[in-house]
Short mmCIF file of C-alpha atoms in Angstrom, two decimals:
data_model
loop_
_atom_site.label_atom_id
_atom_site.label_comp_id
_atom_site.label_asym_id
_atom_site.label_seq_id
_atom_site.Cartn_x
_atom_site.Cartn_y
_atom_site.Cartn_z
CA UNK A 1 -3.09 -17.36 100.43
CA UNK A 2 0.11 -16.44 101.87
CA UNK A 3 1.61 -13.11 101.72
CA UNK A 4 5.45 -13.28 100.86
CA UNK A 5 7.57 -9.91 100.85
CA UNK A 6 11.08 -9.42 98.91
CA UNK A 7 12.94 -6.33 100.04
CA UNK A 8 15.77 -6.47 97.20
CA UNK A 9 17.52 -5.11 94.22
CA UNK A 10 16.05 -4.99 90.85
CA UNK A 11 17.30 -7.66 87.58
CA UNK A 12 16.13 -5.99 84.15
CA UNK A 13 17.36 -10.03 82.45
CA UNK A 14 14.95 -11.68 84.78
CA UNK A 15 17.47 -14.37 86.50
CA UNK A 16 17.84 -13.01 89.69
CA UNK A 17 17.26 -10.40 92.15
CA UNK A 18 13.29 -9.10 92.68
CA UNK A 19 12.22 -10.91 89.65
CA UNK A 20 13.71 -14.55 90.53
CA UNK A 21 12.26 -13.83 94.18
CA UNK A 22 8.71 -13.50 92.60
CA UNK A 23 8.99 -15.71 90.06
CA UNK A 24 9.61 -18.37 93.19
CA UNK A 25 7.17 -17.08 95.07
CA UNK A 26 4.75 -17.75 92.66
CA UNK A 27 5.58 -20.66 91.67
CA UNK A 28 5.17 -22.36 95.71
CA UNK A 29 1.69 -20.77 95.36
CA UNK A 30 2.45 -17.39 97.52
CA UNK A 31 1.52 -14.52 96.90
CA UNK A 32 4.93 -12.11 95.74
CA UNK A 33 5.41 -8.47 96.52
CA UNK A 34 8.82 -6.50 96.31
CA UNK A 35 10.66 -3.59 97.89
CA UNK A 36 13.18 -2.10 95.26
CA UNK A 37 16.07 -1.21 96.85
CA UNK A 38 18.77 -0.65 93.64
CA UNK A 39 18.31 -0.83 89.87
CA UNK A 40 20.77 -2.86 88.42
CA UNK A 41 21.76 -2.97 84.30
CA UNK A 42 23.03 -6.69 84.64
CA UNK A 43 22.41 -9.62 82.24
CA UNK A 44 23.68 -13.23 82.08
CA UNK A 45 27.33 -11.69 80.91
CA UNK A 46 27.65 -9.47 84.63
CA UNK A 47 26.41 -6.08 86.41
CA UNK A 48 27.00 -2.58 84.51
CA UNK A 49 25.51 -0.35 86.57
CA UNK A 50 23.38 0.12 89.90
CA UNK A 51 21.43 2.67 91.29
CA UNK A 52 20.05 2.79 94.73
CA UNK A 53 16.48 3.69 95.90
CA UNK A 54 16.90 6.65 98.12
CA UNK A 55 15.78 6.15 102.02
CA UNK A 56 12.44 7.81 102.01
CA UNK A 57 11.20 5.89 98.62
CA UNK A 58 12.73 2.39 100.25
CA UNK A 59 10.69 3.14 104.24
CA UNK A 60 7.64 4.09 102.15
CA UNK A 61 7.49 0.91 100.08
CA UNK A 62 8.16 -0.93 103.72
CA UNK A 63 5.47 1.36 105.50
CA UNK A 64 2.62 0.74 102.29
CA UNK A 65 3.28 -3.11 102.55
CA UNK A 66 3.42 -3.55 106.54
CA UNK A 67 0.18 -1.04 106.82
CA UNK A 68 -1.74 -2.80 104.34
CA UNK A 69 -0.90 -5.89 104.52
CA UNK A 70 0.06 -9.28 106.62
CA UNK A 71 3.31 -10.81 105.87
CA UNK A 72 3.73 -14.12 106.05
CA UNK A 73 7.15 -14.22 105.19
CA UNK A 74 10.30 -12.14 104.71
CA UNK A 75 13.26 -12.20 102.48
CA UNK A 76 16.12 -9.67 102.20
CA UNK A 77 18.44 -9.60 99.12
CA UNK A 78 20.59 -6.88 97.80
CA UNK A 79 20.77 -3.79 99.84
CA UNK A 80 23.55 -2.06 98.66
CA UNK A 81 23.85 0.90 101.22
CA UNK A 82 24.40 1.52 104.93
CA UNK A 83 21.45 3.83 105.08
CA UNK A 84 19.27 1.32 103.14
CA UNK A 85 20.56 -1.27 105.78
CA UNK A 86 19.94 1.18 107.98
CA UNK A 87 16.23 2.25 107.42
CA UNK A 88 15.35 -1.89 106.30
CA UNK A 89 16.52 -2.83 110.27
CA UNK A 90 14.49 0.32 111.71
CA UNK A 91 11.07 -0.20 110.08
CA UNK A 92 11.47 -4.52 110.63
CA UNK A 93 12.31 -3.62 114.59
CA UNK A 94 9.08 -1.54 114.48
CA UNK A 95 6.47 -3.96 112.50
CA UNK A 96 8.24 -7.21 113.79
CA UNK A 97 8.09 -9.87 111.13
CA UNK A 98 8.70 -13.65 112.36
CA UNK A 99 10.34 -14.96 109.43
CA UNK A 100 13.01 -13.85 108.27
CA UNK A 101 15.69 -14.96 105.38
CA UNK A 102 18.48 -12.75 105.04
CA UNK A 103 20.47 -13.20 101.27
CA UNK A 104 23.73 -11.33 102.07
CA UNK A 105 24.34 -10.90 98.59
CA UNK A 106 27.67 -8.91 98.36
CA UNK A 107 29.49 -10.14 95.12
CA UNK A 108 27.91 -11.02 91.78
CA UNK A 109 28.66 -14.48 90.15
CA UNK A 110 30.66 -11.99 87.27
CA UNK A 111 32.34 -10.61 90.67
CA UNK A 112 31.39 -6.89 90.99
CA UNK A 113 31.16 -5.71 94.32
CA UNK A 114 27.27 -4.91 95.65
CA UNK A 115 28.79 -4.15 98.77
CA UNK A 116 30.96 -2.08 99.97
CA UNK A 117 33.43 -2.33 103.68
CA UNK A 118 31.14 -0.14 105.72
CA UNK A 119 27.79 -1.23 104.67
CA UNK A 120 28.94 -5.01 105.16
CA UNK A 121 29.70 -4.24 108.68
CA UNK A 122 26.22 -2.51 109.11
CA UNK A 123 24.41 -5.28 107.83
CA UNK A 124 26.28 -7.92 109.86
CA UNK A 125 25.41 -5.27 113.10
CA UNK A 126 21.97 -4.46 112.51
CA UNK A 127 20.16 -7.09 109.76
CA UNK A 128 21.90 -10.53 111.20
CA UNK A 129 20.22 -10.43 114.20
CA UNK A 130 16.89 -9.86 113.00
CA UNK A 131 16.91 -12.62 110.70
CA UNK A 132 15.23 -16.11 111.45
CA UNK A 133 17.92 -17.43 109.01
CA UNK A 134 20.68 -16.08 106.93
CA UNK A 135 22.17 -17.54 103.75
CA UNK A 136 25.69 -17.14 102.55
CA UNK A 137 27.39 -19.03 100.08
CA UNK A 138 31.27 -19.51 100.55
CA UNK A 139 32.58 -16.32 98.72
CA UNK A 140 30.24 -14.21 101.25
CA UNK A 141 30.65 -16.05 104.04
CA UNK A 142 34.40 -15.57 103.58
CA UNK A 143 34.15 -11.32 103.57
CA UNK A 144 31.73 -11.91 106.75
CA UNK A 145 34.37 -14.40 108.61
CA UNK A 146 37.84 -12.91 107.03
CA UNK A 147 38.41 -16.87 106.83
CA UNK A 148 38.98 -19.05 104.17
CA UNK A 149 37.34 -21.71 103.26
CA UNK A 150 38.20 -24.60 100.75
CA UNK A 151 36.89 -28.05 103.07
CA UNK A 152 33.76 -28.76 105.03
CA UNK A 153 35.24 -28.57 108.09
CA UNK A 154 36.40 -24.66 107.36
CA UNK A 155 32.50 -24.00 106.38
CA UNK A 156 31.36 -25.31 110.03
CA UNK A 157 34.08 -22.91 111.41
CA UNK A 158 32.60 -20.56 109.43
CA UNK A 159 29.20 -21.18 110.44
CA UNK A 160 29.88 -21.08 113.89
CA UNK A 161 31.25 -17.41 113.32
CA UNK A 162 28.64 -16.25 111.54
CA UNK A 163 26.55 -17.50 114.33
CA UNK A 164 28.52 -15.56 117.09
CA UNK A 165 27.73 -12.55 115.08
CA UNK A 166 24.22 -13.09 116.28
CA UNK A 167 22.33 -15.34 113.45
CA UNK A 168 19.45 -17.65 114.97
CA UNK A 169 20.13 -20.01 111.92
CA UNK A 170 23.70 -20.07 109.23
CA UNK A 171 22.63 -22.22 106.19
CA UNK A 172 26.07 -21.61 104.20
CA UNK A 173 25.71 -22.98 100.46
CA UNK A 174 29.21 -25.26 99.67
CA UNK A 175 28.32 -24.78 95.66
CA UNK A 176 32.01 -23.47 95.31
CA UNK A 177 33.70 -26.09 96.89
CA UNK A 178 35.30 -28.38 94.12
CA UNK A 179 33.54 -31.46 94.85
CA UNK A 180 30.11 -32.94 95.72
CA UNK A 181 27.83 -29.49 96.92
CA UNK A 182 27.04 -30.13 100.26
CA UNK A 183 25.60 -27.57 102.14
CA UNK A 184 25.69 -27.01 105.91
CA UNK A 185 22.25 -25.51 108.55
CA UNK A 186 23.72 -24.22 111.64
CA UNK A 187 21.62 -23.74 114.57
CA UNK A 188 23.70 -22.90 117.03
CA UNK A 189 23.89 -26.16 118.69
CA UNK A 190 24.05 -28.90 115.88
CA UNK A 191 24.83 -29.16 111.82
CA UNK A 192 22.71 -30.62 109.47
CA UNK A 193 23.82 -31.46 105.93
CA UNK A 194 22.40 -31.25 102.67
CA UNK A 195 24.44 -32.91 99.83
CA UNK A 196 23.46 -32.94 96.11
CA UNK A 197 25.09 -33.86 92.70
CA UNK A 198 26.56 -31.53 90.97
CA UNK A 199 24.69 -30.35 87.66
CA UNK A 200 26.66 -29.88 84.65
CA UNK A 201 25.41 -26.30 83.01
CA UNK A 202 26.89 -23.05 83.15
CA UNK A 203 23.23 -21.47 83.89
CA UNK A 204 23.07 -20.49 87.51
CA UNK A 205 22.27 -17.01 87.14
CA UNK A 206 20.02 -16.13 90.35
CA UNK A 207 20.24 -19.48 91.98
CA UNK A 208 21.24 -17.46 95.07
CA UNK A 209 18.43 -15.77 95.24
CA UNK A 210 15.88 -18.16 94.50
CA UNK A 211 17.10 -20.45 97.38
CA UNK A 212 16.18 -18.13 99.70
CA UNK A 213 13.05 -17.22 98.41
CA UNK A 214 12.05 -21.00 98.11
CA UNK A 215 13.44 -21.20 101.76
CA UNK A 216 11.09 -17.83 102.78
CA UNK A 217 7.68 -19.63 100.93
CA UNK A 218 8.32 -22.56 102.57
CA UNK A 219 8.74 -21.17 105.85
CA UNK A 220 5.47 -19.23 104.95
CA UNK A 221 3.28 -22.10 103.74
CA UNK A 222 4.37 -23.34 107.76
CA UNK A 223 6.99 -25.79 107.01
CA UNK A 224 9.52 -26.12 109.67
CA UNK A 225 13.01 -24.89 109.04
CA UNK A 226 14.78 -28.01 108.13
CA UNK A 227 11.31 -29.13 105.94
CA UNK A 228 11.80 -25.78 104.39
CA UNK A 229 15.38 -25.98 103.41
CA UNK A 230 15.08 -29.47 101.96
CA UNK A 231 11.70 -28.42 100.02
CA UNK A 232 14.03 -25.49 98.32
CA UNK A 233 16.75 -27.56 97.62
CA UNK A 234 14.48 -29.57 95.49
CA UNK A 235 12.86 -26.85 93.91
CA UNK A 236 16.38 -25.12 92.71
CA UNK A 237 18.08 -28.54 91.88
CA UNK A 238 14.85 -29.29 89.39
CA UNK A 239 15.22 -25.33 88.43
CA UNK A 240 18.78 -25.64 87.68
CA UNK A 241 18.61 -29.38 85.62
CA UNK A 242 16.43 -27.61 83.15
CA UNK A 243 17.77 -24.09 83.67
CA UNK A 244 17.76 -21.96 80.50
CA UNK A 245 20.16 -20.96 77.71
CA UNK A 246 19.19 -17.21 77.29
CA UNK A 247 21.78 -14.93 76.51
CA UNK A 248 25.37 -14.93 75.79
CA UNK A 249 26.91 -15.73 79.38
CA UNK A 250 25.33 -17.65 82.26
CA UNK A 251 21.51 -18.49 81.91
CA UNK A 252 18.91 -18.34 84.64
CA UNK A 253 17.37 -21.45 85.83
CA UNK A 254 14.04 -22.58 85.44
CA UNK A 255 11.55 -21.30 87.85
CA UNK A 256 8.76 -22.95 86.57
CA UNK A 257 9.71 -26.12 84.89
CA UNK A 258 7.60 -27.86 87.24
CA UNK A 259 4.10 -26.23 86.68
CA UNK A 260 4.97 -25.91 83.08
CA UNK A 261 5.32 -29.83 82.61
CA UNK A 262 1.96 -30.42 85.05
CA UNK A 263 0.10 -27.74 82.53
CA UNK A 264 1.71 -29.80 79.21
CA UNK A 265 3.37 -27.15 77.94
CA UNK A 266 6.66 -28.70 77.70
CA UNK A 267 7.56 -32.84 77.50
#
């Protein structure tokens, strides 16, 4: 079995963060552990509160995993603060991980800053280029670029920057663009597109998230990059058709619609 590591911030609702990232990883038949780096009070109606994992407790989780254990594949998510950016680059330069995904999550869907000026900058100078592949959707890729972007061809300008930065792979997400979601894989030389209809539910709490875990399992399991990012934008387009009403605001999707309807327990 394949050995898939999240180093992100915690969800007590479920939808996203740590929890989405194992609930994926599970369901692509991998085998899920976690690095907490924040706490977060947040449900389907925003964020409240967040408190980070000091230094030492965030290296030792790294150190237990890493000594211990192979990983097959890697996936960073909310890291909150430049010395947790900081002590996440040192311990991946030492053990050397191939695959990476790097989530730059920096604003919640309810908009409350997880990032702050300084540790943006540090994690654009010292995570970027250690990922195989990082994700931003538009509103992120914006605060990385200081551009703005409302058409496709503003994302590939976008992407292109983000590359310069020193990313080995840009897939930016075009869910906020008005029309048709198409997003856009960068490698540096050529684009390649990925277009999908637009699902009509306010539930896409954690969608973020589990995208790049589906990407990181996929990429684990030995699919090749583009394989891998058209695998997970199956999985979260089936998550999100039959994504959940829980809670007052905006639901979480479905991570497991899939193996639920193959065991019969739904129709």
């Amino acid at each position: 079995m394949k050995k898939v590591l999240t180093i992100a911030g915690s969800d007590c609702s479920g939808g996203a963060g740590i929890q989405a990232d194992l609930k994926t990883f599970s369901a692509h038949g991998v085998y899920g552990m976690s690095v907490i780096t924040a706490v977060t009070a947040q449900n389907t109606q925003g964020v409240f509160a967040v408190e980070d994992i000091s230094r030492d407790v965030i290296a030792k989780q790294i150190e237990a995993i890493f000594d211990d254990i192979e990983v097959d594949g890697l996936k960073i998510g909310m890291v909150s603060q430049v010395q947790t950016i900081e002590v996440i680059a040192e311990k991946l330069r030492h053990y050397s991980p191939e695959t990476v995904v790097l989530d730059p999550v920096m604003v919640s869907k309810s908009g409350y800053h997880l990032l702050n000026p300084e540790a943006e900058a540090t994690l654009i100078k010292d995570l970027l280029p250690l990922a195989m592949i990082v994700t931003p959707n538009i509103p992120e890729a914006e605060v990385m670029t200081n551009m703005s972007i409302n058409t496709l061809k503003q994302m590939e300008d976008s992407a292109k920057a983000i590359y310069q930065m020193g990313a080995k792979n840009v897939f930016l997400k075009g869910g906020h663009l008005e029309n048709e979601a198409t997003d856009i894989l960068y490698d540096g030389q050529e684009f390649s597109y990925y277009s999908s209809p637009r699902i009509a539910t306010k539930n896409t709490h954690g969608t973020g998230c589990t995208l790049s875990s589906a990407i990181t399992a996929n990429l684990a399991l030995g699919y090749t990059l583009h394989q891998a990012v058209v695998r997970a934008k199956e999985y979260i387009t089936i998550a999100i058709e039959h994504s959940l009403s829980i809670g007052k605001g905006v639901g979480p999707t479905h991570h497991f619609y899939t193996l639920y309807k193959k065991a019969g327990l739904i129709k």
